[in-house]
Amino acid sequence: MEISKVVALITGSASGLGRATALRLASKGAKVVICDLPASHGASVAAEIGKNALFCPTDVTSEADVLKAIQDAEVHFGAHVNVGINCAGIAIARKTVSKVGAHDLGSFTKTLMVNVGGSFNVIRLIAARLAESESGVDGERGVFINTASVAAYDGQIGQAAYAASKGAIVGMTLPIARDLAQYGMRVCTIAPGLFKTPMLASLPEQVQNELAKSVPFPSRLGDPDEYAQLAEQIITNRMLNGETIRLDGSLRMPPK
Ligand SMILES: NC(=O)c1ccc[n+]([C@@H]2O[C@H](COP(=O)([O-])OP(=O)(O)OC[C@H]3O[C@@H](n4cnc5c(N)ncnc54)[C@H](O)[C@@H]3O)[C@@H](O)[C@H]2O)c1
């Protein structure tokens, strides 16, 4: 899909990987829908981008919020949302059993609900609206990009909930691509290693340096725009479908 024809709804785009993707796509002529929580910096990211951006306060786990964001974007830009990029996510660190007892079920299911449920919610609602739209080259109608993590494969101590959520995102990528193939929609997932987003930038410099050294090559934290570059490639390269791509400098996480 040509970037200039893209209306991309990007979740979690008030910060980090989602923000970088919104900035990159908008700079290439795409329209971007900044979907993030009401209390996020979504409005200032949209203001920074200018007329090609719309902030829609959204909780990705809410059907009503996501439907409203899609509808508001259609009215604002006068076109269907044809790209969905799932960057919203939460991470918790808790062992299955610790001094305080068993891992609570509430935080486990919340992590699954935001990371996997939220991603699926966005895909299903955009895809249902797009299914009847006019198709482009090769019959293409839309592209979806999920964000997993290397934790889907090398989950560390304390990452049961996070790794389960990311593994589920990897697992649903192919079946959703198969479900949506008949409508001309593609689905890929990016599994990032360590990227310098507000989440990691808040760690002490020494910890950041240690993390950077653990990446075989290049031995540094990823720049969020490197994630955005891959997202752009997935949108424009129609042969990319049903696959999860690790973006990690060949990092394999140790147990802790
Ligand atoms: N930064 C990394 O090194 C790294 C590595 C692997 C995977 N990831 C994944 O990439 C994604 C983006 O991470 P990031 O580093 O940019 O994090 P980030 O914390 O900078 O951004 C995440 C955004 O998601 C939003 N969000 C959280 N819950 C939401 C909800 N219910 N509805 C809507 N928005 C919600 C937050 O408000 C925030 O703006 C996450 O899924 C994360 O798990 C990040």
PDB file of C-alpha atoms and ligand atoms in Angstrom:
ATOM      1  CA  MET A   1       0.000   0.000   0.000  1.00  0.00           C
ATOM      2  CA  GLU A   2       1.289   3.457  -0.863  1.00  0.00           C
ATOM      3  CA  ILE A   3       2.012   5.516   2.248  1.00  0.00           C
ATOM      4  CA  SER A   4       0.249   8.565   0.786  1.00  0.00           C
ATOM      5  CA  LYS A   5      -3.020   6.532   0.684  1.00  0.00           C
ATOM      6  CA  VAL A   6      -2.718   5.346   4.282  1.00  0.00           C
ATOM      7  CA  VAL A   7      -5.006   6.307   7.160  1.00  0.00           C
ATOM      8  CA  ALA A   8      -3.286   4.554  10.068  1.00  0.00           C
ATOM      9  CA  LEU A   9      -4.843   4.074  13.472  1.00  0.00           C
ATOM     10  CA  ILE A  10      -1.874   3.641  15.808  1.00  0.00           C
ATOM     11  CA  THR A  11      -2.485   2.570  19.392  1.00  0.00           C
ATOM     12  CA  GLY A  12      -0.078   3.563  22.137  1.00  0.00           C
ATOM     13  CA  SER A  13       1.101   6.366  19.856  1.00  0.00           C
ATOM     14  CA  ALA A  14       1.388   8.992  22.586  1.00  0.00           C
ATOM     15  CA  SER A  15       4.761   7.440  23.433  1.00  0.00           C
ATOM     16  CA  GLY A  16       7.680   5.285  22.356  1.00  0.00           C
ATOM     17  CA  LEU A  17       7.395   2.973  19.350  1.00  0.00           C
ATOM     18  CA  GLY A  18       3.868   4.080  18.417  1.00  0.00           C
ATOM     19  CA  ARG A  19       4.792   7.767  18.525  1.00  0.00           C
ATOM     20  CA  ALA A  20       7.866   7.203  16.336  1.00  0.00           C
ATOM     21  CA  THR A  21       5.699   5.306  13.842  1.00  0.00           C
ATOM     22  CA  ALA A  22       3.110   8.086  13.736  1.00  0.00           C
ATOM     23  CA  LEU A  23       5.836  10.697  13.133  1.00  0.00           C
ATOM     24  CA  ARG A  24       7.494   8.649  10.361  1.00  0.00           C
ATOM     25  CA  LEU A  25       4.279   7.755   8.516  1.00  0.00           C
ATOM     26  CA  ALA A  26       2.896  11.294   8.752  1.00  0.00           C
ATOM     27  CA  SER A  27       6.183  12.723   7.434  1.00  0.00           C
ATOM     28  CA  LYS A  28       5.688  10.512   4.346  1.00  0.00           C
ATOM     29  CA  GLY A  29       2.146  11.803   3.767  1.00  0.00           C
ATOM     30  CA  ALA A  30      -0.004   9.320   5.703  1.00  0.00           C
ATOM     31  CA  LYS A  31      -2.894  10.387   7.905  1.00  0.00           C
ATOM     32  CA  VAL A  32      -2.468   9.116  11.460  1.00  0.00           C
ATOM     33  CA  VAL A  33      -4.966   8.505  14.232  1.00  0.00           C
ATOM     34  CA  ILE A  34      -3.259   8.847  17.593  1.00  0.00           C
ATOM     35  CA  CYS A  35      -5.061   6.356  19.862  1.00  0.00           C
ATOM     36  CA  ASP A  36      -3.953   6.334  23.467  1.00  0.00           C
ATOM     37  CA  LEU A  37      -5.420   6.701  26.935  1.00  0.00           C
ATOM     38  CA  PRO A  38      -7.179  10.014  27.742  1.00  0.00           C
ATOM     39  CA  ALA A  39      -4.480  10.987  30.260  1.00  0.00           C
ATOM     40  CA  SER A  40      -1.636  10.325  27.792  1.00  0.00           C
ATOM     41  CA  HIS A  41       0.355  12.870  25.765  1.00  0.00           C
ATOM     42  CA  GLY A  42      -1.713  11.977  22.665  1.00  0.00           C
ATOM     43  CA  ALA A  43      -2.971  15.532  22.112  1.00  0.00           C
ATOM     44  CA  SER A  44       0.544  16.995  22.094  1.00  0.00           C
ATOM     45  CA  VAL A  45       1.824  14.296  19.707  1.00  0.00           C
ATOM     46  CA  ALA A  46      -1.085  15.096  17.355  1.00  0.00           C
ATOM     47  CA  ALA A  47      -0.316  18.834  17.660  1.00  0.00           C
ATOM     48  CA  GLU A  48       3.361  18.168  16.904  1.00  0.00           C
ATOM     49  CA  ILE A  49       2.393  16.348  13.685  1.00  0.00           C
ATOM     50  CA  GLY A  50      -0.217  18.896  12.618  1.00  0.00           C
ATOM     51  CA  LYS A  51      -3.056  18.509  10.116  1.00  0.00           C
ATOM     52  CA  ASN A  52      -2.288  14.898   9.220  1.00  0.00           C
ATOM     53  CA  ALA A  53      -2.979  13.740  12.791  1.00  0.00           C
ATOM     54  CA  LEU A  54      -6.065  13.292  14.957  1.00  0.00           C
ATOM     55  CA  PHE A  55      -5.954  12.390  18.657  1.00  0.00           C
ATOM     56  CA  CYS A  56      -8.692   9.993  19.752  1.00  0.00           C
ATOM     57  CA  PRO A  57      -8.605   9.206  23.482  1.00  0.00           C
ATOM     58  CA  THR A  58      -8.983   5.412  23.495  1.00  0.00           C
ATOM     59  CA  ASP A  59      -8.697   2.449  25.808  1.00  0.00           C
ATOM     60  CA  VAL A  60      -7.855  -0.399  23.429  1.00  0.00           C
ATOM     61  CA  THR A  61      -9.820  -2.887  25.526  1.00  0.00           C
ATOM     62  CA  SER A  62     -13.071  -0.968  24.940  1.00  0.00           C
ATOM     63  CA  GLU A  63     -15.214  -1.794  21.900  1.00  0.00           C
ATOM     64  CA  ALA A  64     -17.015   1.565  22.189  1.00  0.00           C
ATOM     65  CA  ASP A  65     -13.767   3.574  22.352  1.00  0.00           C
ATOM     66  CA  VAL A  66     -12.183   1.826  19.366  1.00  0.00           C
ATOM     67  CA  LEU A  67     -15.361   2.088  17.259  1.00  0.00           C
ATOM     68  CA  LYS A  68     -15.607   5.809  18.086  1.00  0.00           C
ATOM     69  CA  ALA A  69     -11.961   6.364  17.109  1.00  0.00           C
ATOM     70  CA  ILE A  70     -12.530   4.615  13.751  1.00  0.00           C
ATOM     71  CA  GLN A  71     -15.703   6.612  13.081  1.00  0.00           C
ATOM     72  CA  ASP A  72     -14.173   9.938  14.145  1.00  0.00           C
ATOM     73  CA  ALA A  73     -11.171   9.259  11.880  1.00  0.00           C
ATOM     74  CA  GLU A  74     -13.436   8.468   8.902  1.00  0.00           C
ATOM     75  CA  VAL A  75     -15.313  11.742   9.374  1.00  0.00           C
ATOM     76  CA  HIS A  76     -12.163  13.800   9.986  1.00  0.00           C
ATOM     77  CA  PHE A  77     -10.103  12.427   7.083  1.00  0.00           C
ATOM     78  CA  GLY A  78     -12.995  11.504   4.751  1.00  0.00           C
ATOM     79  CA  ALA A  79     -11.549   8.021   4.153  1.00  0.00           C
ATOM     80  CA  HIS A  80     -11.530   4.543   5.706  1.00  0.00           C
ATOM     81  CA  VAL A  81      -8.923   3.631   8.299  1.00  0.00           C
ATOM     82  CA  ASN A  82      -6.930   1.112   6.211  1.00  0.00           C
ATOM     83  CA  VAL A  83      -3.939   0.432   8.489  1.00  0.00           C
ATOM     84  CA  GLY A  84      -4.036  -0.616  12.149  1.00  0.00           C
ATOM     85  CA  ILE A  85      -0.827  -0.613  14.185  1.00  0.00           C
ATOM     86  CA  ASN A  86      -0.970  -2.040  17.706  1.00  0.00           C
ATOM     87  CA  CYS A  87       1.697  -0.507  19.945  1.00  0.00           C
ATOM     88  CA  ALA A  88      -0.350  -0.065  23.136  1.00  0.00           C
ATOM     89  CA  GLY A  89       0.934  -2.383  25.800  1.00  0.00           C
ATOM     90  CA  ILE A  90       1.682  -2.827  29.464  1.00  0.00           C
ATOM     91  CA  ALA A  91       4.414  -4.817  31.192  1.00  0.00           C
ATOM     92  CA  ILE A  92       4.454  -6.204  34.692  1.00  0.00           C
ATOM     93  CA  ALA A  93       7.259  -7.982  36.568  1.00  0.00           C
ATOM     94  CA  ARG A  94       5.988 -10.630  38.981  1.00  0.00           C
ATOM     95  CA  LYS A  95       7.135 -14.147  39.756  1.00  0.00           C
ATOM     96  CA  THR A  96       4.706 -17.063  39.654  1.00  0.00           C
ATOM     97  CA  VAL A  97       5.404 -17.564  43.363  1.00  0.00           C
ATOM     98  CA  SER A  98       7.205 -14.994  45.531  1.00  0.00           C
ATOM     99  CA  LYS A  99       7.498 -13.974  49.179  1.00  0.00           C
ATOM    100  CA  VAL A 100       3.987 -12.512  48.992  1.00  0.00           C
ATOM    101  CA  GLY A 101       2.543 -15.787  47.674  1.00  0.00           C
ATOM    102  CA  ALA A 102       1.041 -16.748  44.334  1.00  0.00           C
ATOM    103  CA  HIS A 103       1.041 -14.340  41.365  1.00  0.00           C
ATOM    104  CA  ASP A 104      -2.349 -12.591  41.503  1.00  0.00           C
ATOM    105  CA  LEU A 105      -4.709 -13.549  38.726  1.00  0.00           C
ATOM    106  CA  GLY A 106      -5.984  -9.984  38.244  1.00  0.00           C
ATOM    107  CA  SER A 107      -2.706  -8.549  36.922  1.00  0.00           C
ATOM    108  CA  PHE A 108      -2.147 -11.667  34.796  1.00  0.00           C
ATOM    109  CA  THR A 109      -5.499 -11.361  33.049  1.00  0.00           C
ATOM    110  CA  LYS A 110      -5.225  -7.548  32.746  1.00  0.00           C
ATOM    111  CA  THR A 111      -1.895  -7.927  30.903  1.00  0.00           C
ATOM    112  CA  LEU A 112      -3.500 -10.420  28.530  1.00  0.00           C
ATOM    113  CA  MET A 113      -6.554  -8.188  28.060  1.00  0.00           C
ATOM    114  CA  VAL A 114      -4.598  -5.026  27.180  1.00  0.00           C
ATOM    115  CA  ASN A 115      -1.818  -6.608  25.105  1.00  0.00           C
ATOM    116  CA  VAL A 116      -3.631  -9.381  23.222  1.00  0.00           C
ATOM    117  CA  GLY A 117      -7.313  -8.495  23.717  1.00  0.00           C
ATOM    118  CA  GLY A 118      -6.658  -4.859  22.817  1.00  0.00           C
ATOM    119  CA  SER A 119      -4.722  -5.770  19.673  1.00  0.00           C
ATOM    120  CA  PHE A 120      -7.427  -8.188  18.528  1.00  0.00           C
ATOM    121  CA  ASN A 121     -10.164  -5.654  19.335  1.00  0.00           C
ATOM    122  CA  VAL A 122      -8.540  -3.067  17.052  1.00  0.00           C
ATOM    123  CA  ILE A 123      -7.969  -5.511  14.188  1.00  0.00           C
ATOM    124  CA  ARG A 124     -11.469  -7.039  14.239  1.00  0.00           C
ATOM    125  CA  LEU A 125     -13.268  -3.665  14.333  1.00  0.00           C
ATOM    126  CA  ILE A 126     -11.203  -2.012  11.582  1.00  0.00           C
ATOM    127  CA  ALA A 127     -11.346  -5.149   9.420  1.00  0.00           C
ATOM    128  CA  ALA A 128     -15.144  -5.412   9.681  1.00  0.00           C
ATOM    129  CA  ARG A 129     -15.537  -1.826   8.404  1.00  0.00           C
ATOM    130  CA  LEU A 130     -12.921  -2.247   5.675  1.00  0.00           C
ATOM    131  CA  ALA A 131     -14.284  -5.542   4.330  1.00  0.00           C
ATOM    132  CA  GLU A 132     -16.830  -3.820   2.069  1.00  0.00           C
ATOM    133  CA  SER A 133     -14.552  -0.979   0.972  1.00  0.00           C
ATOM    134  CA  GLU A 134     -13.071  -0.558  -2.485  1.00  0.00           C
ATOM    135  CA  SER A 135      -9.853  -2.544  -2.948  1.00  0.00           C
ATOM    136  CA  GLY A 136      -6.564  -1.432  -4.503  1.00  0.00           C
ATOM    137  CA  VAL A 137      -3.688  -3.156  -6.339  1.00  0.00           C
ATOM    138  CA  ASP A 138      -3.811  -6.974  -5.931  1.00  0.00           C
ATOM    139  CA  GLY A 139      -7.216  -6.509  -4.270  1.00  0.00           C
ATOM    140  CA  GLU A 140      -5.552  -5.067  -1.182  1.00  0.00           C
ATOM    141  CA  ARG A 141      -7.742  -3.328   1.399  1.00  0.00           C
ATOM    142  CA  GLY A 142      -5.725  -3.084   4.582  1.00  0.00           C
ATOM    143  CA  VAL A 143      -2.652  -3.882   6.660  1.00  0.00           C
ATOM    144  CA  PHE A 144      -2.322  -4.682  10.373  1.00  0.00           C
ATOM    145  CA  ILE A 145       0.858  -4.637  12.430  1.00  0.00           C
ATOM    146  CA  ASN A 146       1.075  -6.022  15.968  1.00  0.00           C
ATOM    147  CA  THR A 147       3.848  -5.557  18.480  1.00  0.00           C
ATOM    148  CA  ALA A 148       5.012  -8.657  20.311  1.00  0.00           C
ATOM    149  CA  SER A 149       8.428  -8.829  22.023  1.00  0.00           C
ATOM    150  CA  VAL A 150      11.414 -11.127  22.190  1.00  0.00           C
ATOM    151  CA  ALA A 151       9.779 -12.113  25.509  1.00  0.00           C
ATOM    152  CA  ALA A 152       7.381 -14.178  23.388  1.00  0.00           C
ATOM    153  CA  TYR A 153      10.327 -16.550  22.859  1.00  0.00           C
ATOM    154  CA  ASP A 154      12.813 -15.794  25.682  1.00  0.00           C
ATOM    155  CA  GLY A 155      10.599 -14.679  28.560  1.00  0.00           C
ATOM    156  CA  GLN A 156      12.631 -13.837  31.648  1.00  0.00           C
ATOM    157  CA  ILE A 157      12.060 -14.511  35.334  1.00  0.00           C
ATOM    158  CA  GLY A 158       9.017 -12.491  36.384  1.00  0.00           C
ATOM    159  CA  GLN A 159       7.613 -12.252  32.860  1.00  0.00           C
ATOM    160  CA  ALA A 160       4.964 -15.014  32.894  1.00  0.00           C
ATOM    161  CA  ALA A 161       2.088 -12.615  32.182  1.00  0.00           C
ATOM    162  CA  TYR A 162       3.971 -10.387  29.722  1.00  0.00           C
ATOM    163  CA  ALA A 163       5.499 -13.326  27.829  1.00  0.00           C
ATOM    164  CA  ALA A 164       2.126 -15.117  27.691  1.00  0.00           C
ATOM    165  CA  SER A 165       0.535 -12.002  26.179  1.00  0.00           C
ATOM    166  CA  LYS A 166       3.308 -11.558  23.614  1.00  0.00           C
ATOM    167  CA  GLY A 167       3.359 -15.275  22.741  1.00  0.00           C
ATOM    168  CA  ALA A 168      -0.375 -15.054  22.095  1.00  0.00           C
ATOM    169  CA  ILE A 169       0.176 -12.121  19.717  1.00  0.00           C
ATOM    170  CA  VAL A 170       2.715 -14.230  17.771  1.00  0.00           C
ATOM    171  CA  GLY A 171       0.266 -17.143  17.799  1.00  0.00           C
ATOM    172  CA  MET A 172      -2.680 -15.180  16.435  1.00  0.00           C
ATOM    173  CA  THR A 173      -0.740 -13.543  13.605  1.00  0.00           C
ATOM    174  CA  LEU A 174      -1.024 -16.371  11.060  1.00  0.00           C
ATOM    175  CA  PRO A 175      -4.658 -17.331  11.752  1.00  0.00           C
ATOM    176  CA  ILE A 176      -5.794 -13.699  11.494  1.00  0.00           C
ATOM    177  CA  ALA A 177      -3.815 -13.319   8.245  1.00  0.00           C
ATOM    178  CA  ARG A 178      -5.584 -16.444   6.967  1.00  0.00           C
ATOM    179  CA  ASP A 179      -8.994 -15.149   8.120  1.00  0.00           C
ATOM    180  CA  LEU A 180      -8.500 -11.789   6.402  1.00  0.00           C
ATOM    181  CA  ALA A 181      -6.816 -12.978   3.192  1.00  0.00           C
ATOM    182  CA  GLN A 182     -10.152 -13.260   1.383  1.00  0.00           C
ATOM    183  CA  TYR A 183     -10.727  -9.541   2.073  1.00  0.00           C
ATOM    184  CA  GLY A 184      -7.299  -8.452   0.862  1.00  0.00           C
ATOM    185  CA  MET A 185      -5.935  -7.577   4.293  1.00  0.00           C
ATOM    186  CA  ARG A 186      -2.496  -8.511   5.621  1.00  0.00           C
ATOM    187  CA  VAL A 187      -1.232  -9.031   9.171  1.00  0.00           C
ATOM    188  CA  CYS A 188       2.353  -9.011  10.435  1.00  0.00           C
ATOM    189  CA  THR A 189       3.881  -8.784  13.887  1.00  0.00           C
ATOM    190  CA  ILE A 190       7.111  -7.104  14.963  1.00  0.00           C
ATOM    191  CA  ALA A 191       8.914  -8.649  17.958  1.00  0.00           C
ATOM    192  CA  PRO A 192      11.271  -5.923  19.244  1.00  0.00           C
ATOM    193  CA  GLY A 193      14.302  -6.532  21.420  1.00  0.00           C
ATOM    194  CA  LEU A 194      15.437  -3.552  23.527  1.00  0.00           C
ATOM    195  CA  PHE A 195      14.365  -0.110  22.307  1.00  0.00           C
ATOM    196  CA  LYS A 196      15.070   3.280  23.815  1.00  0.00           C
ATOM    197  CA  THR A 197      11.517   4.333  24.662  1.00  0.00           C
ATOM    198  CA  PRO A 198      10.381   6.191  27.816  1.00  0.00           C
ATOM    199  CA  MET A 199       9.954   2.767  29.460  1.00  0.00           C
ATOM    200  CA  LEU A 200      13.677   1.919  29.123  1.00  0.00           C
ATOM    201  CA  ALA A 201      14.985   5.499  29.198  1.00  0.00           C
ATOM    202  CA  SER A 202      13.693   5.787  32.770  1.00  0.00           C
ATOM    203  CA  LEU A 203      16.187   3.133  33.934  1.00  0.00           C
ATOM    204  CA  PRO A 204      19.516   4.329  35.426  1.00  0.00           C
ATOM    205  CA  GLU A 205      22.155   5.033  32.745  1.00  0.00           C
ATOM    206  CA  GLN A 206      24.324   2.169  34.005  1.00  0.00           C
ATOM    207  CA  VAL A 207      21.475  -0.340  33.611  1.00  0.00           C
ATOM    208  CA  GLN A 208      20.782   0.989  30.097  1.00  0.00           C
ATOM    209  CA  ASN A 209      24.467   0.546  29.214  1.00  0.00           C
ATOM    210  CA  GLU A 210      24.468  -3.027  30.547  1.00  0.00           C
ATOM    211  CA  LEU A 211      21.345  -3.829  28.524  1.00  0.00           C
ATOM    212  CA  ALA A 212      22.875  -2.278  25.406  1.00  0.00           C
ATOM    213  CA  LYS A 213      26.041  -4.381  25.813  1.00  0.00           C
ATOM    214  CA  SER A 214      23.942  -7.563  25.862  1.00  0.00           C
ATOM    215  CA  VAL A 215      22.904  -6.996  22.228  1.00  0.00           C
ATOM    216  CA  PRO A 216      25.362  -8.856  19.933  1.00  0.00           C
ATOM    217  CA  PHE A 217      25.254  -6.355  17.044  1.00  0.00           C
ATOM    218  CA  PRO A 218      24.733  -3.477  17.011  1.00  0.00           C
ATOM    219  CA  SER A 219      25.514  -3.287  20.750  1.00  0.00           C
ATOM    220  CA  ARG A 220      23.089  -0.528  21.614  1.00  0.00           C
ATOM    221  CA  LEU A 221      19.421   0.030  22.311  1.00  0.00           C
ATOM    222  CA  GLY A 222      17.202   0.267  19.256  1.00  0.00           C
ATOM    223  CA  ASP A 223      16.020   3.682  18.088  1.00  0.00           C
ATOM    224  CA  PRO A 224      12.182   3.805  17.977  1.00  0.00           C
ATOM    225  CA  ASP A 225      12.457   5.062  14.374  1.00  0.00           C
ATOM    226  CA  GLU A 226      14.063   1.698  13.461  1.00  0.00           C
ATOM    227  CA  TYR A 227      10.815   0.062  14.552  1.00  0.00           C
ATOM    228  CA  ALA A 228       8.922   2.654  12.476  1.00  0.00           C
ATOM    229  CA  GLN A 229      11.079   1.861   9.416  1.00  0.00           C
ATOM    230  CA  LEU A 230      10.037  -1.800   9.615  1.00  0.00           C
ATOM    231  CA  ALA A 231       6.387  -0.823  10.044  1.00  0.00           C
ATOM    232  CA  GLU A 232       6.666   1.312   6.894  1.00  0.00           C
ATOM    233  CA  GLN A 233       8.198  -1.603   4.986  1.00  0.00           C
ATOM    234  CA  ILE A 234       5.409  -3.959   6.110  1.00  0.00           C
ATOM    235  CA  ILE A 235       2.802  -1.475   4.872  1.00  0.00           C
ATOM    236  CA  THR A 236       4.420  -1.037   1.457  1.00  0.00           C
ATOM    237  CA  ASN A 237       5.610  -4.612   0.736  1.00  0.00           C
ATOM    238  CA  ARG A 238       2.570  -6.717  -0.138  1.00  0.00           C
ATOM    239  CA  MET A 239       4.423 -10.053   0.096  1.00  0.00           C
ATOM    240  CA  LEU A 240       4.908  -9.593   3.843  1.00  0.00           C
ATOM    241  CA  ASN A 241       1.981 -11.408   5.457  1.00  0.00           C
ATOM    242  CA  GLY A 242       1.280 -13.801   8.327  1.00  0.00           C
ATOM    243  CA  GLU A 243       4.791 -13.468   9.744  1.00  0.00           C
ATOM    244  CA  THR A 244       6.439 -12.299  12.971  1.00  0.00           C
ATOM    245  CA  ILE A 245       9.751 -10.497  12.477  1.00  0.00           C
ATOM    246  CA  ARG A 246      12.249 -10.224  15.342  1.00  0.00           C
ATOM    247  CA  LEU A 247      13.884  -6.775  15.424  1.00  0.00           C
ATOM    248  CA  ASP A 248      16.555  -7.319  18.037  1.00  0.00           C
ATOM    249  CA  GLY A 249      20.192  -7.244  16.820  1.00  0.00           C
ATOM    250  CA  SER A 250      20.177 -11.045  17.396  1.00  0.00           C
ATOM    251  CA  LEU A 251      19.591 -10.584  21.136  1.00  0.00           C
ATOM    252  CA  ARG A 252      18.519 -13.714  23.048  1.00  0.00           C
ATOM    253  CA  MET A 253      17.406 -12.776  26.551  1.00  0.00           C
ATOM    254  CA  PRO A 254      18.919 -14.733  29.480  1.00  0.00           C
ATOM    255  CA  PRO A 255      16.714 -15.979  32.359  1.00  0.00           C
ATOM    256  CA  LYS A 256      17.290 -12.688  34.224  1.00  0.00           C
TER     257      LYS A 256
HETATM  258  N1  LIG B   1      10.610  -0.561  24.322  1.00  0.00           N
HETATM  259  C1  LIG B   1      11.013  -1.810  24.182  1.00  0.00           C
HETATM  260  O1  LIG B   1      12.203  -2.126  24.337  1.00  0.00           O
HETATM  261  C2  LIG B   1      10.022  -2.883  23.793  1.00  0.00           C
HETATM  262  C3  LIG B   1      10.503  -4.171  23.580  1.00  0.00           C
HETATM  263  C4  LIG B   1       9.633  -5.185  23.211  1.00  0.00           C
HETATM  264  C5  LIG B   1       8.289  -4.900  23.058  1.00  0.00           C
HETATM  265  N2  LIG B   1       7.834  -3.653  23.289  1.00  0.00           N
HETATM  266  C6  LIG B   1       6.382  -3.434  23.120  1.00  0.00           C
HETATM  267  O2  LIG B   1       6.180  -2.333  22.266  1.00  0.00           O
HETATM  268  C7  LIG B   1       4.950  -1.691  22.592  1.00  0.00           C
HETATM  269  C8  LIG B   1       5.232  -0.207  22.782  1.00  0.00           C
HETATM  270  O3  LIG B   1       6.150  -0.086  23.861  1.00  0.00           O
HETATM  271  P1  LIG B   1       6.891   1.280  24.220  1.00  0.00           P
HETATM  272  O4  LIG B   1       8.233   0.906  24.680  1.00  0.00           O
HETATM  273  O5  LIG B   1       6.694   2.243  23.113  1.00  0.00           O
HETATM  274  O6  LIG B   1       6.062   1.676  25.541  1.00  0.00           O
HETATM  275  P2  LIG B   1       5.504   3.056  26.031  1.00  0.00           P
HETATM  276  O7  LIG B   1       5.165   2.802  27.476  1.00  0.00           O
HETATM  277  O8  LIG B   1       6.427   4.179  25.688  1.00  0.00           O
HETATM  278  O9  LIG B   1       4.164   3.248  25.198  1.00  0.00           O
HETATM  279  C9  LIG B   1       3.047   2.428  25.396  1.00  0.00           C
HETATM  280  C10 LIG B   1       1.804   3.280  25.230  1.00  0.00           C
HETATM  281  O10 LIG B   1       0.650   2.417  25.364  1.00  0.00           O
HETATM  282  C11 LIG B   1      -0.351   3.160  26.007  1.00  0.00           C
HETATM  283  N3  LIG B   1      -1.358   2.283  26.604  1.00  0.00           N
HETATM  284  C12 LIG B   1      -1.217   1.448  27.658  1.00  0.00           C
HETATM  285  N4  LIG B   1      -2.387   0.840  27.923  1.00  0.00           N
HETATM  286  C13 LIG B   1      -3.285   1.288  27.008  1.00  0.00           C
HETATM  287  C14 LIG B   1      -4.659   1.048  26.767  1.00  0.00           C
HETATM  288  N5  LIG B   1      -5.369   0.194  27.544  1.00  0.00           N
HETATM  289  N6  LIG B   1      -5.266   1.681  25.737  1.00  0.00           N
HETATM  290  C15 LIG B   1      -4.563   2.552  24.958  1.00  0.00           C
HETATM  291  N7  LIG B   1      -3.256   2.829  25.137  1.00  0.00           N
HETATM  292  C16 LIG B   1      -2.638   2.211  26.159  1.00  0.00           C
HETATM  293  C17 LIG B   1       0.393   3.985  27.053  1.00  0.00           C
HETATM  294  O11 LIG B   1      -0.374   5.089  27.507  1.00  0.00           O
HETATM  295  C18 LIG B   1       1.656   4.391  26.298  1.00  0.00           C
HETATM  296  O12 LIG B   1       1.514   5.653  25.671  1.00  0.00           O
HETATM  297  C19 LIG B   1       4.420  -2.399  23.845  1.00  0.00           C
HETATM  298  O13 LIG B   1       3.462  -3.351  23.438  1.00  0.00           O
HETATM  299  C20 LIG B   1       5.649  -3.091  24.403  1.00  0.00           C
HETATM  300  O14 LIG B   1       5.304  -4.255  25.123  1.00  0.00           O
HETATM  301  C21 LIG B   1       8.659  -2.627  23.661  1.00  0.00           C
END
